[in-house]
Coordinates of C-alpha atoms and ligand atoms in Angstrom, one line a residue:
X481 CA 110.9 123.4 108.1
X482 CA 107.2 124.4 107.6
X483 CA 104.2 122.8 108.4
X484 CA 102.1 121.2 105.1
X485 CA 99.2 121.9 106.9
X486 CA 98.5 125.4 109.7
X487 CA 95.1 125.9 111.5
X488 CA 95.3 129.0 113.4
X489 CA 92.7 130.1 116.0
X490 CA 90.0 128.1 113.5
X491 CA 86.6 128.4 114.8
X492 CA 83.1 126.8 113.2
X493 CA 79.6 127.5 114.2
X494 CA 76.4 125.6 112.8
X495 CA 73.0 127.5 113.6
X496 CA 71.9 130.4 115.4
X497 CA 70.0 132.3 112.7
X498 CA 68.6 129.4 110.2
X499 CA 66.0 130.8 107.6
X500 CA 63.6 128.8 108.4
X501 CA 63.5 129.1 111.8
X502 CA 62.4 133.3 110.8
X503 CA 58.8 131.5 109.1
X504 CA 57.9 129.9 112.4
X505 CA 55.6 132.2 115.0
X506 CA 57.6 134.3 116.8
X507 CA 59.6 135.1 113.3
X508 CA 63.4 135.8 114.1
X509 CA 62.7 135.4 118.2
X510 CA 62.7 131.6 117.2
X511 CA 66.1 130.9 116.6
X512 CA 67.9 128.7 117.6
X513 CA 71.2 128.2 119.7
X514 CA 73.9 128.3 118.0
X515 CA 76.7 125.5 118.0
X516 CA 80.4 126.4 118.0
X517 CA 81.5 122.9 116.5
X518 CA 85.3 124.2 116.5
X519 CA 86.4 126.5 119.0
X520 CA 89.6 128.6 118.4
X521 CA 91.9 125.4 116.8
X522 CA 94.9 125.8 116.4
X523 CA 97.1 122.7 115.0
X524 CA 99.8 122.4 112.8
X525 CA 101.1 119.0 110.6
X526 CA 104.3 118.8 109.1
X527 CA 104.4 117.0 105.5
X528 CA 104.8 113.0 106.3
X529 CA 103.5 113.0 109.3
X530 CA 100.7 110.7 110.6
X531 CA 98.1 113.0 113.1
X532 CA 95.5 111.2 115.2
X533 CA 92.6 113.3 116.7
X534 CA 90.7 111.6 119.3
X535 CA 88.1 112.7 121.3
X536 CA 84.6 111.7 122.1
X537 CA 81.5 111.7 119.6
X538 CA 80.7 115.9 118.7
X539 CA 84.0 116.9 120.3
X540 CA 84.2 118.7 116.4
X541 CA 86.7 116.5 114.8
X542 CA 84.4 115.7 111.9
X543 CA 83.7 119.2 111.6
X544 CA 87.6 120.3 111.7
X545 CA 88.6 117.8 109.3
X546 CA 85.4 119.1 107.0
X547 CA 86.5 122.7 107.6
X548 CA 90.3 121.5 106.1
X549 CA 88.8 120.5 103.2
X550 CA 86.3 123.0 102.6
X551 CA 83.4 121.9 103.3
X552 CA 82.6 123.8 106.1
X553 CA 83.5 127.7 106.5
X554 CA 85.3 128.9 109.2
X555 CA 83.7 132.1 111.2
X556 CA 87.5 133.1 112.7
X557 CA 91.0 132.3 112.2
X558 CA 92.6 130.7 109.1
X559 CA 93.9 127.4 107.3
X560 CA 97.2 127.7 105.5
X561 CA 98.0 124.7 103.5
X562 CA 101.8 124.5 102.1
X563 CA 102.2 128.4 103.3
X564 CA 99.1 129.3 101.6
X565 CA 95.5 130.9 102.8
X566 CA 92.7 128.3 102.3
X567 CA 88.7 129.5 101.6
X568 CA 86.4 127.4 100.9
X569 CA 86.5 128.4 97.1
X570 CA 89.7 126.3 96.1
X571 CA 91.3 125.3 92.5
X572 CA 91.0 122.1 91.4
X573 CA 95.0 120.9 92.2
X574 CA 94.4 121.9 96.0
X575 CA 90.7 120.5 96.3
X576 CA 92.7 117.3 94.8
X577 CA 95.6 117.8 97.2
X578 CA 93.4 116.9 100.3
X579 CA 91.2 113.8 100.3
X580 CA 88.7 112.4 102.9
X581 CA 87.8 108.7 103.8
X582 CA 84.6 108.3 105.8
X583 CA 83.4 105.9 108.0
X584 CA 80.4 104.1 105.8
X585 CA 81.8 103.6 102.4
X586 CA 78.8 102.5 101.2
X587 CA 77.1 105.8 101.2
X588 CA 80.2 107.9 99.1
X589 CA 79.9 105.0 96.5
X590 CA 78.0 105.4 93.3
X591 CA 75.8 102.6 93.4
X592 CA 74.8 102.5 90.2
X593 CA 78.2 101.9 88.4
X594 CA 81.0 99.2 89.0
X595 CA 84.0 100.2 90.9
X596 CA 85.9 100.0 87.5
X597 CA 83.7 103.3 86.3
X598 CA 83.8 105.2 89.2
X599 CA 87.3 104.8 88.8
X600 CA 88.2 105.7 85.3
X601 CA 85.3 108.7 85.3
X602 CA 87.3 110.6 88.4
X603 CA 91.0 110.1 86.4
X604 CA 89.3 110.8 83.2
X605 CA 87.6 114.1 84.9
X606 CA 90.4 115.0 86.4
X607 CA 92.6 114.3 83.6
X608 CA 95.1 112.3 86.2
X609 CA 96.9 109.8 83.4
X610 CA 96.3 109.9 79.5
X611 CA 93.1 108.2 78.5
X612 CA 95.4 105.0 77.0
X613 CA 96.4 105.1 80.2
X614 CA 93.2 105.0 82.3
X615 CA 93.0 101.3 82.4
X616 CA 95.8 99.9 83.9
X617 CA 95.6 103.2 86.2
X618 CA 92.0 101.8 87.5
X619 CA 94.2 98.2 87.9
X620 CA 97.1 99.5 89.5
X621 CA 94.9 101.5 91.9
X622 CA 93.1 98.3 92.5
X623 CA 96.6 96.5 93.5
X624 CA 97.3 99.5 95.6
X625 CA 95.0 98.3 97.8
X626 CA 95.1 95.1 97.4
X627 CA 91.9 94.4 95.6
X628 CA 91.5 91.6 93.2
X629 CA 91.2 93.3 89.4
X630 CA 88.0 91.2 89.3
X631 CA 86.4 94.2 91.6
X632 CA 86.4 96.3 88.5
X633 CA 83.7 95.0 87.0
X634 CA 81.6 94.7 90.7
X635 CA 79.3 97.6 91.6
X636 CA 79.5 98.6 95.6
X637 CA 76.6 96.6 96.1
X638 CA 78.7 93.4 95.5
X639 CA 81.6 94.1 98.0
X640 CA 81.7 93.8 101.7
X641 CA 82.0 96.5 103.7
X642 CA 86.2 95.8 103.7
X643 CA 86.2 96.0 100.0
X644 CA 84.5 99.1 99.8
X645 CA 86.4 100.8 102.0
X646 CA 89.5 99.5 100.2
X647 CA 87.6 101.3 96.8
X648 CA 86.8 104.4 99.0
X649 CA 90.6 104.7 99.3
X650 CA 91.4 104.1 95.7
X651 CA 89.0 106.5 94.7
X652 CA 90.8 109.1 97.2
X653 CA 94.7 107.8 96.0
X654 CA 93.6 108.0 92.6
X655 CA 93.9 112.1 93.1
X656 CA 97.3 111.6 94.3
X657 CA 96.9 113.5 97.5
X658 CA 99.2 114.9 99.3
X659 CA 96.9 114.3 102.2
X660 CA 94.4 111.4 103.1
X661 CA 92.0 112.1 106.2
X662 CA 90.4 109.1 107.4
X663 CA 87.4 109.5 110.0
X664 CA 86.5 107.1 111.3
X665 CA 87.4 104.6 108.1
X666 CA 87.9 101.3 109.9
X667 CA 84.8 101.9 113.0
X668 CA 82.1 100.1 110.7
X669 CA 84.0 97.3 109.7
X670 CA 84.7 94.1 111.9
X671 CA 87.7 93.8 113.8
X672 CA 89.8 91.4 111.7
X673 CA 88.7 93.5 108.7
X674 CA 89.5 96.3 110.4
X675 CA 93.1 95.4 111.3
X676 CA 93.9 94.7 107.2
X677 CA 92.6 98.3 106.2
X678 CA 94.8 99.5 109.1
X679 CA 97.8 97.5 107.6
X680 CA 96.9 98.8 104.0
X681 CA 96.7 102.5 105.9
X682 CA 100.4 101.9 107.1
X683 CA 101.4 101.1 103.6
X684 CA 100.1 103.6 102.0
X685 CA 102.2 105.6 104.4
X686 CA 105.5 104.2 103.5
X687 CA 104.5 103.8 99.5
X688 CA 103.2 107.2 98.7
X689 CA 104.6 109.6 101.5
X690 CA 100.7 110.8 101.8
X691 CA 100.3 112.8 105.3
X692 CA 97.7 111.1 107.0
X693 CA 94.7 112.2 109.7
X694 CA 93.1 109.7 111.2
X695 CA 90.2 110.4 113.2
X696 CA 88.8 107.5 115.5
X697 CA 87.8 106.6 118.7
X698 CA 89.8 103.7 118.7
X699 CA 93.0 104.8 120.5
X700 CA 95.0 101.1 119.3
X701 CA 94.7 102.6 116.1
X702 CA 96.1 105.9 116.6
X703 CA 99.3 104.1 118.6
X704 CA 99.9 101.5 115.9
X705 CA 99.3 104.3 112.9
X706 CA 100.2 107.7 114.0
X707 CA 103.4 109.8 115.3
X708 CA 101.4 112.4 117.3
X709 CA 98.1 112.8 118.8
X710 CA 95.2 115.5 119.4
X711 CA 92.9 115.0 121.9
X712 CA 89.5 117.2 121.4
X713 CA 87.0 117.8 123.9
X714 CA 84.0 120.4 123.0
X715 CA 85.6 122.0 120.0
X716 CA 88.9 122.3 121.6
X717 CA 91.9 120.7 121.8
X718 CA 92.8 119.5 125.5
X719 CA 96.3 117.9 124.5
X720 CA 98.6 117.2 121.7
X721 CA 101.4 115.0 122.5
X722 CA 103.7 112.6 120.6
X723 CA 101.9 109.3 120.7
X724 CA 104.2 107.4 123.3
X725 CA 104.3 110.0 125.3
X726 CA 100.1 110.3 125.2
X727 CA 99.9 107.0 126.3
X728 CA 102.7 106.7 129.0
X729 CA 101.5 110.0 130.6
X730 CA 98.4 111.7 129.4
X731 CA 98.5 115.2 130.9
X732 CA 94.8 115.1 131.5
X733 CA 92.1 113.7 133.3
X734 CA 89.3 113.8 130.2
X735 CA 92.2 111.6 128.3
X736 CA 92.7 109.0 130.7
X737 CA 89.1 108.4 131.1
X738 CA 89.2 108.0 127.1
X739 CA 92.3 105.5 127.3
X740 CA 90.5 103.6 129.9
X741 CA 87.3 103.6 127.8
X742 CA 86.2 100.4 126.0
X743 CA 86.5 101.4 122.0
X744 CA 83.1 101.6 121.0
X745 CA 80.7 102.1 117.8
X746 CA 80.6 105.7 116.5
X747 CA 76.9 106.7 115.7
X748 CA 77.5 108.0 112.4
X749 CA 75.0 111.8 112.2
Ligands
ADP1500 N1 76.2 120.6 109.9 C1 75.8 120.8 111.1 N2 74.9 121.3 111.8 C2 74.6 121.9 112.3 N3 75.0 121.0 113.8 C3 76.5 120.4 113.5 C4 76.8 119.9 112.3 N4 77.7 119.1 112.2 C5 77.7 118.9 113.6 N5 77.5 119.5 114.3 C6 77.4 119.7 115.5 O1 78.9 120.3 115.4 C7 79.6 119.1 116.6 C8 80.7 118.9 116.7 O2 80.8 117.6 115.7 P1 81.3 116.3 114.9 O3 82.6 117.6 114.1 O4 80.9 115.9 114.0 O5 82.4 116.1 115.6 P2 82.9 114.3 115.9 O6 83.5 114.7 114.7 O7 83.8 114.6 116.9 O8 82.4 113.4 116.8 C9 78.3 118.8 117.5 O9 78.0 119.1 118.8 C10 77.5 118.6 116.0 O10 76.2 118.4 116.6
MG1501 MG1 82.4 112.9 113.4

């Protein structure tokens, strides 16, 4: 069986030639050092897998996922999805297929609209269901993420952090993605709420057969939710192993350190 996602020798660079620096005294000489955020990464993910991506802050996890989403262009290498090469320009169906949930749902939900409006608009714009089915689908989506129906009438600002994250997940699921990326999706939540969102992700994995990519600092999350793990450091994959093996027999000192470290909150960039 071929992999759903194949990343081959992907490299993402930032900076080095930003236009504004050419306006500074010294002209082109004032350029910044380029950052190689993702450095020759190869990775394949099979359909239905749950892959944990771990590594210290700044190791390139989010950038790799942004590249997969088409939000960060590759300087080298290739990303294939379902056998097809993906650039940053994608058709709507491909964009729908890969959805991402972020650490701070508050910044990605429109504060001026109620939750029902946010979901209904998305369903409408993408033509996910017939117009007369939109209301019922909004209710189904809220139900899928275990939110009460009356949340539809509230705005994001009137919800708790955990509820907002559930709305963000519902919004991603509205597009019936094949891949769901959770980028530190539970990091900003308190421990009990974290556990309930984790339960939700685990449940969705069963009920929707979505392929899950979990970026996290929290190795307990990986142990609970994922079947394989890659460890990133300085833009590279330094270790790749089934979860059980990673915990029982880490192959690098870096992974041993990660396993020993107390989970801490990642500060959003
Ligand atoms: N938009 C950007 N512009 C410049 N540098 C960036 C940008 N996004 C990320 N970086 C840099 O790329 C590296 C990897 O960052 P990131 O992918 O966010 O790491 P992680 O998600 O593992 O914390 C870091 O050095 C970061 O500063
Ligand atoms: Mg990140």
